Amino acid sequence: MLNNLSQIFDPNSPLLISMPIVFLAFQLLFLIAFALYVIYAFVIIRQTGLMARTVSAPLEKPLKILAWIHFFAALGIWILAFMARV
Amino acid sequence: MPEVFNRKQSKAIKTADKSTVLKSAKPSKPTFSAFSLLPLNFQFDVQHSEEQVLLLMRQHFVTQAGWIFLCVLLLFLPSIVPIFSFFSFLPASFLTVLTFTWYFLVLGYALERFIVWYYNVYIITNERIVDVDFYSLLFKRVSEARLDRIEDITSASGGVVQSFFDYGDVMIQTAAEVPEIEFEKVPHPDLVTKLVSELTETPVQRKK
């Protein structure tokens, strides 16, 4: 991917590191942080199920569906971030 | 199942006759309600077969105004303040992801807060009082006390907002394992106190 050091360091860049590398680092950090959120979104699904078992109320089903939508949306954003190119 | 439900409901109405608070109450659906007398389609996992839910409470809707206002503000913030323009040095695809993430996190936060509010319930049945607490999505505590073990009831309501919207705390001292059960920020604390008092005067014993 990177053939030589000139692709990493750029004396004209304000950070002295070429901007594509900065963006790549930014993307990597975002992917790691958002992966944790995707896990949390899955925990919400489990917890909603547990709460519904404890208390059975009229909005039980819509909330379960919302929790699944939330999880898939989180997964979608993670994939979108993974596919993003400079 | 409907027969069981009807039997339960008729028993609840029989109990209701003994209470002045429940006498004029009609069974209601507790979909978004924070104060539901004789709630329909509601059960909890430790409920006995002959036990009837007389009152279901959540924290008053006004107490949730803070996070609702915050979410609305955060949703409209990008159209008021151009916050994404600070990231204009990012490539277009990165900006798209950032924008999606902003709205998604705000809606995710709202969902989490709503779920915690919705499942944090206080229940009064013809046998006992139950307090189901979900401190966050990960921590849960269920406290209960039989009506015949209730010793003292105190309701507290103070401040302009609580007086105006008629909500407050109800503290119930018990002789059970949990010495005090607290219903926090519930609507009509005086009615709750009255109902518990009436029920403890004539507790309905579960037939074994």
GROMACS .gro file of C-alpha atoms in nm, chain A:
model
   86
    1MET     CA    1   0.000   0.000   0.000
    2LEU     CA    2   0.276   0.241   0.093
    3ASN     CA    3   0.581   0.198  -0.127
    4ASN     CA    4   0.817   0.441   0.039
    5LEU     CA    5   0.851   0.686   0.327
    6SER     CA    6   0.758   0.981   0.108
    7GLN     CA    7   0.403   0.849   0.110
    8ILE     CA    8   0.395   0.877   0.490
    9PHE     CA    9   0.588   1.199   0.551
   10ASP     CA   10   0.502   1.517   0.369
   11PRO     CA   11   0.706   1.834   0.447
   12ASN     CA   12   0.428   2.047   0.294
   13SER     CA   13   0.162   1.908   0.531
   14PRO     CA   14   0.091   2.109   0.850
   15LEU     CA   15   0.139   1.788   1.052
   16LEU     CA   16   0.448   1.680   0.852
   17ILE     CA   17   0.262   1.355   0.791
   18SER     CA   18   0.081   1.312   0.463
   19MET     CA   19  -0.294   1.375   0.496
   20PRO     CA   20  -0.406   1.030   0.368
   21ILE     CA   21  -0.216   0.872   0.660
   22VAL     CA   22  -0.387   1.111   0.904
   23PHE     CA   23  -0.725   1.020   0.758
   24LEU     CA   24  -0.640   0.649   0.776
   25ALA     CA   25  -0.551   0.684   1.147
   26PHE     CA   26  -0.874   0.880   1.203
   27GLN     CA   27  -1.073   0.609   1.029
   28LEU     CA   28  -0.905   0.332   1.229
   29LEU     CA   29  -0.977   0.506   1.559
   30PHE     CA   30  -1.337   0.561   1.455
   31LEU     CA   31  -1.380   0.195   1.357
   32ILE     CA   32  -1.242   0.074   1.693
   33ALA     CA   33  -1.462   0.314   1.894
   34PHE     CA   34  -1.773   0.240   1.692
   35ALA     CA   35  -1.716  -0.137   1.712
   36LEU     CA   36  -1.760  -0.096   2.090
   37TYR     CA   37  -2.086   0.086   2.026
   38VAL     CA   38  -2.206  -0.198   1.801
   39ILE     CA   39  -2.140  -0.438   2.091
   40TYR     CA   40  -2.334  -0.203   2.320
   41ALA     CA   41  -2.621  -0.199   2.069
   42PHE     CA   42  -2.630  -0.579   2.093
   43VAL     CA   43  -2.635  -0.554   2.474
   44ILE     CA   44  -2.942  -0.326   2.441
   45ILE     CA   45  -3.121  -0.603   2.250
   46ARG     CA   46  -3.042  -0.856   2.526
   47GLN     CA   47  -3.139  -0.611   2.800
   48THR     CA   48  -3.467  -0.518   2.631
   49GLY     CA   49  -3.551  -0.890   2.621
   50LEU     CA   50  -3.462  -0.925   2.989
   51MET     CA   51  -3.667  -0.618   3.085
   52ALA     CA   52  -3.963  -0.749   2.885
   53ARG     CA   53  -3.940  -1.078   3.075
   54THR     CA   54  -3.940  -0.888   3.406
   55VAL     CA   55  -4.223  -0.651   3.315
   56SER     CA   56  -4.466  -0.738   3.037
   57ALA     CA   57  -4.611  -0.412   2.902
   58PRO     CA   58  -4.792  -0.307   2.580
   59LEU     CA   59  -4.486  -0.152   2.411
   60GLU     CA   60  -4.277  -0.468   2.454
   61LYS     CA   61  -4.275  -0.568   2.086
   62PRO     CA   62  -4.216  -0.220   1.933
   63LEU     CA   63  -3.926  -0.166   2.173
   64LYS     CA   64  -3.770  -0.500   2.081
   65ILE     CA   65  -3.802  -0.410   1.711
   66LEU     CA   66  -3.649  -0.065   1.779
   67ALA     CA   67  -3.357  -0.228   1.961
   68TRP     CA   68  -3.293  -0.452   1.657
   69ILE     CA   69  -3.320  -0.155   1.418
   70HIS     CA   70  -3.075   0.032   1.641
   71PHE     CA   71  -2.831  -0.260   1.625
   72PHE     CA   72  -2.851  -0.295   1.245
   73ALA     CA   73  -2.820   0.082   1.199
   74ALA     CA   74  -2.505   0.077   1.415
   75LEU     CA   75  -2.370  -0.209   1.206
   76GLY     CA   76  -2.459  -0.016   0.888
   77ILE     CA   77  -2.268   0.293   1.003
   78TRP     CA   78  -1.967   0.079   1.093
   79ILE     CA   79  -1.968  -0.075   0.744
   80LEU     CA   80  -2.013   0.271   0.588
   81ALA     CA   81  -1.712   0.397   0.786
   82PHE     CA   82  -1.512   0.091   0.682
   83MET     CA   83  -1.593   0.151   0.314
   84ALA     CA   84  -1.516   0.526   0.330
   85ARG     CA   85  -1.219   0.618   0.114
   86VAL     CA   86  -1.011   0.935   0.097
   0.00000   0.00000   0.00000
